[in-house]
Tab-separated table of C-alpha atoms and ligand atoms in Angstrom:
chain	number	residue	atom	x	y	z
K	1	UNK	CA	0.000	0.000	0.000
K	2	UNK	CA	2.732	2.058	1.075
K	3	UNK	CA	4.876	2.539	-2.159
K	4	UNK	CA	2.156	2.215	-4.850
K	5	UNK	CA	0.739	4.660	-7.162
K	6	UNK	CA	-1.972	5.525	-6.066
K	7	UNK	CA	-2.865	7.933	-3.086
K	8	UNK	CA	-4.087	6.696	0.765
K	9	UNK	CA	-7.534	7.815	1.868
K	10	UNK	CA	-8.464	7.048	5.526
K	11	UNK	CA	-11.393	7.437	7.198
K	12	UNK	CA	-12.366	6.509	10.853
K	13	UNK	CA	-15.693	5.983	12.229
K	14	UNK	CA	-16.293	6.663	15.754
K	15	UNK	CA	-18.883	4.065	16.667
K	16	UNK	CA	-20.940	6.483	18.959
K	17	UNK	CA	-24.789	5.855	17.882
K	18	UNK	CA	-27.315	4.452	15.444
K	19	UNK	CA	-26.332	5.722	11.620
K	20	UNK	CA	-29.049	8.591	11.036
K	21	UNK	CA	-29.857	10.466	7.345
K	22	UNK	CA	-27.010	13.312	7.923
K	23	UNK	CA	-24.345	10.575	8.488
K	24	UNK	CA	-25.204	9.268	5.168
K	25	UNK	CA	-25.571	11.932	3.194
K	26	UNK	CA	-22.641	13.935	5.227
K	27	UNK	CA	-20.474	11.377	6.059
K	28	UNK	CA	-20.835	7.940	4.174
K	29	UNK	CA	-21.544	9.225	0.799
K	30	UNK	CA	-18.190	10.893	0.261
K	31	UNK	CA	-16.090	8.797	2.147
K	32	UNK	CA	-16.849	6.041	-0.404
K	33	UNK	CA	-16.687	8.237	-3.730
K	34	UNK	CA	-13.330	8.672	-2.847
K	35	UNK	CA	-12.952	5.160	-3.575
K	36	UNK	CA	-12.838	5.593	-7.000
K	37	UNK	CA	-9.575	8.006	-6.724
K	38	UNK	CA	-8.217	6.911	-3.956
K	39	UNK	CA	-6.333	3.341	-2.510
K	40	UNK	CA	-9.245	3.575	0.246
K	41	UNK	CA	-8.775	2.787	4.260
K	42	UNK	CA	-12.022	2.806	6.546
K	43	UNK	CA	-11.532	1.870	10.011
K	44	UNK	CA	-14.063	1.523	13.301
K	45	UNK	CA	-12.517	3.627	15.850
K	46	UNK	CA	-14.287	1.410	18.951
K	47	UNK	CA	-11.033	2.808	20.976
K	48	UNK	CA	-12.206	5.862	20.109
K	49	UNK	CA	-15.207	5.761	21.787
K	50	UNK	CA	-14.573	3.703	24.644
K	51	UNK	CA	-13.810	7.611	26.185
K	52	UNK	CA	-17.518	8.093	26.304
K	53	UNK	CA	-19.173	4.886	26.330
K	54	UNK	CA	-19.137	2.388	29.472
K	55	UNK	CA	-21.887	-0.009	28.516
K	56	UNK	CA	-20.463	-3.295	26.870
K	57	UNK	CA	-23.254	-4.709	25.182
K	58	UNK	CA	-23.850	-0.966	23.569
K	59	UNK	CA	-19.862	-0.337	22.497
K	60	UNK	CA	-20.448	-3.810	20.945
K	61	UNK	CA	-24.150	-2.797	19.343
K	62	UNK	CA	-22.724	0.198	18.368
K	63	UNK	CA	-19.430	-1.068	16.662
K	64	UNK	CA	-20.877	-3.719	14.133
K	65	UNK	CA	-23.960	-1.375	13.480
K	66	UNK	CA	-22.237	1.055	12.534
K	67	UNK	CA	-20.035	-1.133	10.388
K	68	UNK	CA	-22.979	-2.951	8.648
K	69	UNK	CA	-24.541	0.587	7.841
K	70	UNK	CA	-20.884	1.071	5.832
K	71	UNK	CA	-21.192	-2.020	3.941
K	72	UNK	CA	-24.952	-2.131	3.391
K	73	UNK	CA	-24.255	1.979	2.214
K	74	UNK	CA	-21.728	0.264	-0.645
K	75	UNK	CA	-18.660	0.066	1.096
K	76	UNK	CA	-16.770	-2.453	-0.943
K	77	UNK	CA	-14.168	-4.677	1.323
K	78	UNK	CA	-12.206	-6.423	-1.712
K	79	UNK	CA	-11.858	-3.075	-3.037
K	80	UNK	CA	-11.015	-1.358	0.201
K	81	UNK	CA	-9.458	-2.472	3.577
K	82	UNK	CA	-11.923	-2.163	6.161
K	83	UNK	CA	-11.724	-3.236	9.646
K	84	UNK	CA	-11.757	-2.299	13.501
K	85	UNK	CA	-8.930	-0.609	15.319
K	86	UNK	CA	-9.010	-2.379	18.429
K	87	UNK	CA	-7.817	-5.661	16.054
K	88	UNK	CA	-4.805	-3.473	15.429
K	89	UNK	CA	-2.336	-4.205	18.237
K	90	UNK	CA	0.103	-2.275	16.421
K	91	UNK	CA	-1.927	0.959	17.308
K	92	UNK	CA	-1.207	0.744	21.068
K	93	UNK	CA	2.310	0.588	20.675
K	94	UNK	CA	2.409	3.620	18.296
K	95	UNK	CA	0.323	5.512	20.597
K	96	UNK	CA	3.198	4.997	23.376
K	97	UNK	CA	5.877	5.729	20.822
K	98	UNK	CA	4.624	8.828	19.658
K	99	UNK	CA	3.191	9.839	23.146
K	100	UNK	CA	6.990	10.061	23.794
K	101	UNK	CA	7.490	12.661	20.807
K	102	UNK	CA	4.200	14.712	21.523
K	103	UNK	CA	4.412	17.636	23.959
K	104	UNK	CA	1.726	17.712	26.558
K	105	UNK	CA	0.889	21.619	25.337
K	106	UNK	CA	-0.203	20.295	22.004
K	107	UNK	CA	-2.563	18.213	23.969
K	108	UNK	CA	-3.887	21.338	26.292
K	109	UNK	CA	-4.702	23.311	23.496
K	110	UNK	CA	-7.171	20.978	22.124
K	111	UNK	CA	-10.115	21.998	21.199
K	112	UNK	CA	-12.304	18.805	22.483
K	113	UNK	CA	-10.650	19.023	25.650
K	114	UNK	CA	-10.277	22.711	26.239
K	115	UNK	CA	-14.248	22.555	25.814
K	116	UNK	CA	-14.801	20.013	28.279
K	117	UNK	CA	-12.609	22.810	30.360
K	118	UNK	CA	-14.861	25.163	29.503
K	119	UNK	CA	-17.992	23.510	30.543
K	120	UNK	CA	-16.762	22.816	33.678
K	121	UNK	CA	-15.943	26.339	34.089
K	122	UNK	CA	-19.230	27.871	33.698
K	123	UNK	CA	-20.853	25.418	35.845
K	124	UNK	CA	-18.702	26.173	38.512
K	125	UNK	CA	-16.505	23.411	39.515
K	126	UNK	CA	-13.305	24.381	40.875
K	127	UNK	CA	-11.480	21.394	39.180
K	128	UNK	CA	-11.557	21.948	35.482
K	129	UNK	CA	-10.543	18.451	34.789
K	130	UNK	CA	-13.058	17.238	36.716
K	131	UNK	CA	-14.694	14.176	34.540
K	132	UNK	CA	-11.630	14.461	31.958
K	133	UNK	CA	-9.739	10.495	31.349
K	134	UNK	CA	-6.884	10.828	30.571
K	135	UNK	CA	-8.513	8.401	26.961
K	136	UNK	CA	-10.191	12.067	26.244
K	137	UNK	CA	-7.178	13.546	26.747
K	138	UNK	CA	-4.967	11.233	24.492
K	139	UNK	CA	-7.574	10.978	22.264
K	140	UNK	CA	-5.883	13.205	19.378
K	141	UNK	CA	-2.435	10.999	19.622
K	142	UNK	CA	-4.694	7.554	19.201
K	143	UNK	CA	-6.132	9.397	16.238
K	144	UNK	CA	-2.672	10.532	14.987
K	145	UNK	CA	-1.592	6.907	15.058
K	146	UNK	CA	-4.501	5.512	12.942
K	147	UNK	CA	-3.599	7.560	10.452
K	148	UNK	CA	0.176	7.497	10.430
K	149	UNK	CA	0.210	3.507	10.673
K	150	UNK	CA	-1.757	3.607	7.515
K	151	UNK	CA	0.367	5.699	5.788
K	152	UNK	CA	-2.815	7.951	4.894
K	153	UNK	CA	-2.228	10.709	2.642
K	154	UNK	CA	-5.261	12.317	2.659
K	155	UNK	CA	-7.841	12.475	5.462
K	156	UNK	CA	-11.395	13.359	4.837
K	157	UNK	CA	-12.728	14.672	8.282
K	158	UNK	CA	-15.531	17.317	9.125
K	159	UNK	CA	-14.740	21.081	10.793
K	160	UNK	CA	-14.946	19.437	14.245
K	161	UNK	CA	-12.018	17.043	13.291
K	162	UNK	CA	-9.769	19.565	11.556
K	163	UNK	CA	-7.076	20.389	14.072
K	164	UNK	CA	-7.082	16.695	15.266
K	165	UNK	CA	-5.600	16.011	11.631
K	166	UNK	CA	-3.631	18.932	11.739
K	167	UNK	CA	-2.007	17.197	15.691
K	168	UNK	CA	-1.332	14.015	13.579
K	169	UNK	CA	0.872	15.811	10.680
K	170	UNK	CA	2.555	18.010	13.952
K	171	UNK	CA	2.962	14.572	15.416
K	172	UNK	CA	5.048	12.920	12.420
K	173	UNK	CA	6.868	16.266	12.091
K	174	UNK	CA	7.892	15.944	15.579
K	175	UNK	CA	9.254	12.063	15.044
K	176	UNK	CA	10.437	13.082	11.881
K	177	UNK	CA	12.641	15.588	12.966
K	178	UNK	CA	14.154	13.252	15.685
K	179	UNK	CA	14.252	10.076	13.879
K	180	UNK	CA	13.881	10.566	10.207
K	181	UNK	CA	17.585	9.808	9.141
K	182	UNK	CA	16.321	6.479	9.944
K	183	UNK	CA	12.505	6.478	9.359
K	184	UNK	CA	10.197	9.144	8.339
K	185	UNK	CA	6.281	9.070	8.445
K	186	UNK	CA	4.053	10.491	5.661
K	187	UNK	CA	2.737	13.941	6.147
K	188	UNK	CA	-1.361	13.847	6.300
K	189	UNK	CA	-3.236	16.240	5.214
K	190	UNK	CA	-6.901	17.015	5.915
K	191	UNK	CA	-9.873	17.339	3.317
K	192	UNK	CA	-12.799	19.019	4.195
K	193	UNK	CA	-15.843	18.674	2.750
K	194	UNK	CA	-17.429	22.197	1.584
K	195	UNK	CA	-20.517	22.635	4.519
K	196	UNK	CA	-23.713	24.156	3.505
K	197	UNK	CA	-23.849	21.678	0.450
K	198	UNK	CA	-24.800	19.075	-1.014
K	199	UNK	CA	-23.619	17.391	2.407
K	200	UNK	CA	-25.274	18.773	4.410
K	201	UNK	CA	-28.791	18.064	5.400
K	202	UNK	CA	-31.043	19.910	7.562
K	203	UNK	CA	-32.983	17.450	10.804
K	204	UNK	CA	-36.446	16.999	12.385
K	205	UNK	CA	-36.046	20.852	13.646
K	206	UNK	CA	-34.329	22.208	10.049
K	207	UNK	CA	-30.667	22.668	11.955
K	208	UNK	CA	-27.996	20.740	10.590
K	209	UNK	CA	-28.730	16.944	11.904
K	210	UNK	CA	-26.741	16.055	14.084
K	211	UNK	CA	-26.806	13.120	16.902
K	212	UNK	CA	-26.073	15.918	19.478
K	213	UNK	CA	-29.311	18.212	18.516
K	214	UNK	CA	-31.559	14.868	19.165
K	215	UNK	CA	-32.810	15.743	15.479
K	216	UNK	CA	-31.927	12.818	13.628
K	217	UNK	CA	-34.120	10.643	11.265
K	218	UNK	CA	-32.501	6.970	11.204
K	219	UNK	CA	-30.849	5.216	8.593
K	220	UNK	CA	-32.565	1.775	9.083
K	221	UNK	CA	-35.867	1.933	10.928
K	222	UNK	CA	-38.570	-0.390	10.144
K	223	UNK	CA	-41.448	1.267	8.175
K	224	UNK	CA	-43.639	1.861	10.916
K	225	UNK	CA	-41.074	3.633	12.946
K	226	UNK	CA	-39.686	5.656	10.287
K	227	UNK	CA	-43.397	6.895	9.716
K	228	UNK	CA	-43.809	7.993	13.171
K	229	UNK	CA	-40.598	9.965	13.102
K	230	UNK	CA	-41.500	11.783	9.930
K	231	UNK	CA	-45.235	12.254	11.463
K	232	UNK	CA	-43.688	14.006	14.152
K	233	UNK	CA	-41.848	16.751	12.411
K	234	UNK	CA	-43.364	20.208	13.223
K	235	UNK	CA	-44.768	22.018	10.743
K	236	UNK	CA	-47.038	24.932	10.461
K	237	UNK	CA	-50.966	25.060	10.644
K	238	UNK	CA	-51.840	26.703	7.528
K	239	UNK	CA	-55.040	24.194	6.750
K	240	UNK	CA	-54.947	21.876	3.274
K	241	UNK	CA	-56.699	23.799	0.892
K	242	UNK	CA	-54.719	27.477	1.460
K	243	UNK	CA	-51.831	27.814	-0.405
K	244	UNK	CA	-47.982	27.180	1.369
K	245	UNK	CA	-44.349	28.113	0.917
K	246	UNK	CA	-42.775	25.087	-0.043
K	247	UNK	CA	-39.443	25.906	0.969
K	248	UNK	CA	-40.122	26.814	4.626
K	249	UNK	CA	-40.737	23.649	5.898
K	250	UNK	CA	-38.246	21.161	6.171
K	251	UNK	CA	-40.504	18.045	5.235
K	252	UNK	CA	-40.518	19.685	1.893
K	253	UNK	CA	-37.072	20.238	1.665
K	254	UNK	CA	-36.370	16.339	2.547
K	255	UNK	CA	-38.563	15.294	-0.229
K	256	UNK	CA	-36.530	17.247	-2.454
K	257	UNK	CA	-33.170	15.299	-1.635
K	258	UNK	CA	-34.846	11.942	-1.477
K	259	UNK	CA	-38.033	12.060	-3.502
K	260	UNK	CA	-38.385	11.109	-7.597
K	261	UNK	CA	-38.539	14.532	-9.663
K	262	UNK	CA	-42.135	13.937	-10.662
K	263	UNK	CA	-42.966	13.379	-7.158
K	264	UNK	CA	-41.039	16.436	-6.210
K	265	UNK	CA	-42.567	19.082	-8.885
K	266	UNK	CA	-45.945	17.594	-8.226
K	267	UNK	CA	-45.750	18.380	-4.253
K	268	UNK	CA	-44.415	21.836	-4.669
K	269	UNK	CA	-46.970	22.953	-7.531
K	270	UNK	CA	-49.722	21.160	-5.038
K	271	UNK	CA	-48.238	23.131	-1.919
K	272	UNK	CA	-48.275	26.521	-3.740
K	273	UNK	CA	-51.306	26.278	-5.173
K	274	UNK	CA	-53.039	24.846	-2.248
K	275	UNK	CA	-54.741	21.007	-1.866
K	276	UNK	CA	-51.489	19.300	-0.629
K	277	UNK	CA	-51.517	19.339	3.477
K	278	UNK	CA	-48.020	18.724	5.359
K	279	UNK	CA	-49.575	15.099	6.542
K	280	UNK	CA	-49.632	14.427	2.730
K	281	UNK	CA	-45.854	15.710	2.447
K	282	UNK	CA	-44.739	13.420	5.330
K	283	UNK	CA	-46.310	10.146	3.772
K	284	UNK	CA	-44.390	11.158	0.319
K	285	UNK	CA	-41.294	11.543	2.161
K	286	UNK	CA	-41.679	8.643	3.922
K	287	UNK	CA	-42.511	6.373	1.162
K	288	UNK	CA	-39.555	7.652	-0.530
K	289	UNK	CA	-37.206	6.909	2.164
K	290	UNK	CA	-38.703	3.765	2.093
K	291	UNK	CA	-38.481	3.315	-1.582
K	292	UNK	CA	-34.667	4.819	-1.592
K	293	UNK	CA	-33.470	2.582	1.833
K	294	UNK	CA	-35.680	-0.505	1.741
K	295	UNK	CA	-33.154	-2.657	0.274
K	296	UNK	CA	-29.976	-1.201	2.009
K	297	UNK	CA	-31.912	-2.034	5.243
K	298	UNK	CA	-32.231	-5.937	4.200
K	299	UNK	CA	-28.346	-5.958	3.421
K	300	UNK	CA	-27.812	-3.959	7.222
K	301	UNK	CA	-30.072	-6.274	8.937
K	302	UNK	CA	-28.671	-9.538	7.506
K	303	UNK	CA	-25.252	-8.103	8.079
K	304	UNK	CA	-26.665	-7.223	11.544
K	305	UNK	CA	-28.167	-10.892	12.370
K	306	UNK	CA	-25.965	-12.878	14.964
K	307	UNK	CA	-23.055	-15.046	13.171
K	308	UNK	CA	-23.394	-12.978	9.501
K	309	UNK	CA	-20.385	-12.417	7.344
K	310	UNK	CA	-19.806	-9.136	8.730
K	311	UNK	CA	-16.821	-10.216	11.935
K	312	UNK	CA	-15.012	-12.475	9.829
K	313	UNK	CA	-15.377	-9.520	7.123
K	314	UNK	CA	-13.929	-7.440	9.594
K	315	UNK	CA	-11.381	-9.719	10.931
K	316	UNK	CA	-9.879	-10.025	6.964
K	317	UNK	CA	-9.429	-6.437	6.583
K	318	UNK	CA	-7.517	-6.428	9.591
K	319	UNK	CA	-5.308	-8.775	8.241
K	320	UNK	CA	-4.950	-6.863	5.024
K	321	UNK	CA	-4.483	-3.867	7.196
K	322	UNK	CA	-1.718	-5.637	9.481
K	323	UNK	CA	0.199	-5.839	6.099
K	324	UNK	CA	1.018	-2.599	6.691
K	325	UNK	CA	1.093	-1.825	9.934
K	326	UNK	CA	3.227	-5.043	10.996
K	327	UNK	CA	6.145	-3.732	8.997
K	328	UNK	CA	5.734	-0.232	9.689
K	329	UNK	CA	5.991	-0.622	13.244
K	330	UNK	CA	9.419	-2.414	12.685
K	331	UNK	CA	11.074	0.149	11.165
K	332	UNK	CA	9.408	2.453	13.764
K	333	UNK	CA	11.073	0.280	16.486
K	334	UNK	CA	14.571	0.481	14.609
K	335	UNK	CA	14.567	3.892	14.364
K	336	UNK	CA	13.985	4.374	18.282
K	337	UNK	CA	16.359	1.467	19.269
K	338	UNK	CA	13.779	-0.526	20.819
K	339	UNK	CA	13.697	-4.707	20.403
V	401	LIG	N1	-12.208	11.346	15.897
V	401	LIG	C1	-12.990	10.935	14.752
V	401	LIG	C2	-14.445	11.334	15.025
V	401	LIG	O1	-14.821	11.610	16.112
V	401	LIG	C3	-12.916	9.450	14.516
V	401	LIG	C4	-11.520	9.011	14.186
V	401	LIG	C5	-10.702	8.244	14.960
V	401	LIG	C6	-10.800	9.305	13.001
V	401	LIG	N2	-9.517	8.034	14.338
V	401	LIG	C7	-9.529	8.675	13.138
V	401	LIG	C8	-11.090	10.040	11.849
V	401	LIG	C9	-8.556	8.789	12.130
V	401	LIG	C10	-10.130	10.146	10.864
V	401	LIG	C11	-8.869	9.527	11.009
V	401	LIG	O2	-15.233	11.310	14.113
């Protein structure tokens, strides 16, 4: 992978909750079109979030959902390397290495941190740190050692990751400069997706959705569910008959990015002109997320069902991924003078 033509994209997932419409359209969609230019790397960070989640059976839930939305969404394994970090042993040897090289300031000035500093501050408590484990605090070296072990040239990350790929390419500089006579690591660099486009997509509420606003519409809900979800978005009470703006109301503007043109024109002339209700808008939308997810959900849920393909998928990549990492770490050990 290393010394091959093409370029190294890497993208980690931090298995932290159900896969909802924004992750797919913000998240999953353009991680795997850059399969087609890129030598492509997706990885579960379950390390990751083992700083914020303590329930087993959940961490577990959450790590092979989250990987069976990736598959079901098209992520190809033959074509890709795709696997969990936590089957990565070479990780937690990296992360001590490079702890080593990485000077605790970097680490203060983070922004995840300084803003669990923050809150702490303005409710009060005297200790600052209060709450902090020292996993939150490492977090951005763990992250700087996925995507150094991979040899990653590019990174695509949102706003909120930014700086923790700019700590990574800091990170190798820092090793670089002490060890690089012997062994230098690749320089990452970040790619941000422009916001406020076609990646973006607005929730139940019509801000940005996003787990952490509680707006989310999922990925893989049964019918009924899904229904009741889109039922409950608020709209306003102008009655059937009167004539509405389509474009304030977010149900609308769902059924724009999911619904068939004809579907879509018909809707917005019905809406202007008056006839179409909202409760008509929602079962449109619905049955075109049905229509658009229906048979992604059958690949999640057989991908989901106890003893599927989907660990020993995951336990390949790993191997294809310890290819590279296995050797890597060797010349990472020569250059220190460990072993
Ligand atoms: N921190 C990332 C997030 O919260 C997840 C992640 C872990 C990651 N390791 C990575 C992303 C390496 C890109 C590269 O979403």
């Amino acid at each position: 992978m290393s010394s091959t033509a093409r370029k190294v994209s890497l993208t980690g997932i931090k298995p932290t909750g159900e896969p909802h419409l924004g992750n797919y359209i913000g998240a999953i969609l353009p991680a795997l079109s850059l399969a087609d230019s890129y030598e492509s790397v997706y990885f579960i960070a379950d390390y990751h979030a083992l700083t914020t989640i303590r329930d087993r059976d959940l961490l577990r839930h959450y790590t092979r959902s989250v990987a069976a939305s990736w598959l079901a969404a098209g992520l190809d394994p033959d074509r890709t390397t795709f696997y969990r970090q936590s089957d990565i042993p070479e990780t937690f040897e990296l992360t001590w290495v490079l702890s080593c090289v990485t000077g605790k300031g970097l680490m203060n000035r983070a922004h995840a941190y300084k803003a669990f500093r923050d809150r702490n501050r303005e409710a009060g408590k005297e200790d600052l740190d209060a709450g902090v484990n020292m996993g939150l605090f490492n977090y951005p070296v763990l992250m700087a050692v996925d995507i150094l072990l991979m040899d990653a040239d590019v990174v695509p990350v949102g706003r909120d990751q930014l700086q923790h790929v700019e700590y990574a390419a800091d990170i190798a500089g820092a090793f670089n400069a002490l060890y690089g006579d012997r062994f230098s690591f690749k320089v990452p660099k970040p790619i941000v997706p422009d916001e406020g486009s076609a990646h973006t997509l607005p929730g139940t509420d019509g801000r940005k959705m996003s787990k952490s606003y509680g707006n989310t519409i999922p990925l893989f809900a049964a019918d009924a569910a899904l229904r009741k979800v889109i039922r409950r978005i608020p709209t306003d009470s102008v009655p059937v008959e009167a004539p509405k703006d389509p474009d304030s109301a977010v149900v609308f503007t769902l059924l724009e990015r999911f619904g068939t043109p004809d579907v879509v024109a018909e809707t917005r002339a019905g809406l202007v002109a008056g006839g179409v209700g909202w409760g008509e808008v929602k079962a449109r939308l619905t049955d075109a997320l049905i229509a658009r997810f229906a048979p992604l959900r059958e690949r999640y849920e057989t991908l989901m069902a106890p003893g599927s393909e989907l660990d020993d998928l995951l336990v390949h990549g790993a191997d294809k991924a310890r290819k590279q990492t296995r050797p890597l770490l060797e010349q990472v050990r020569d250059a220190i003078g460990i072993g």
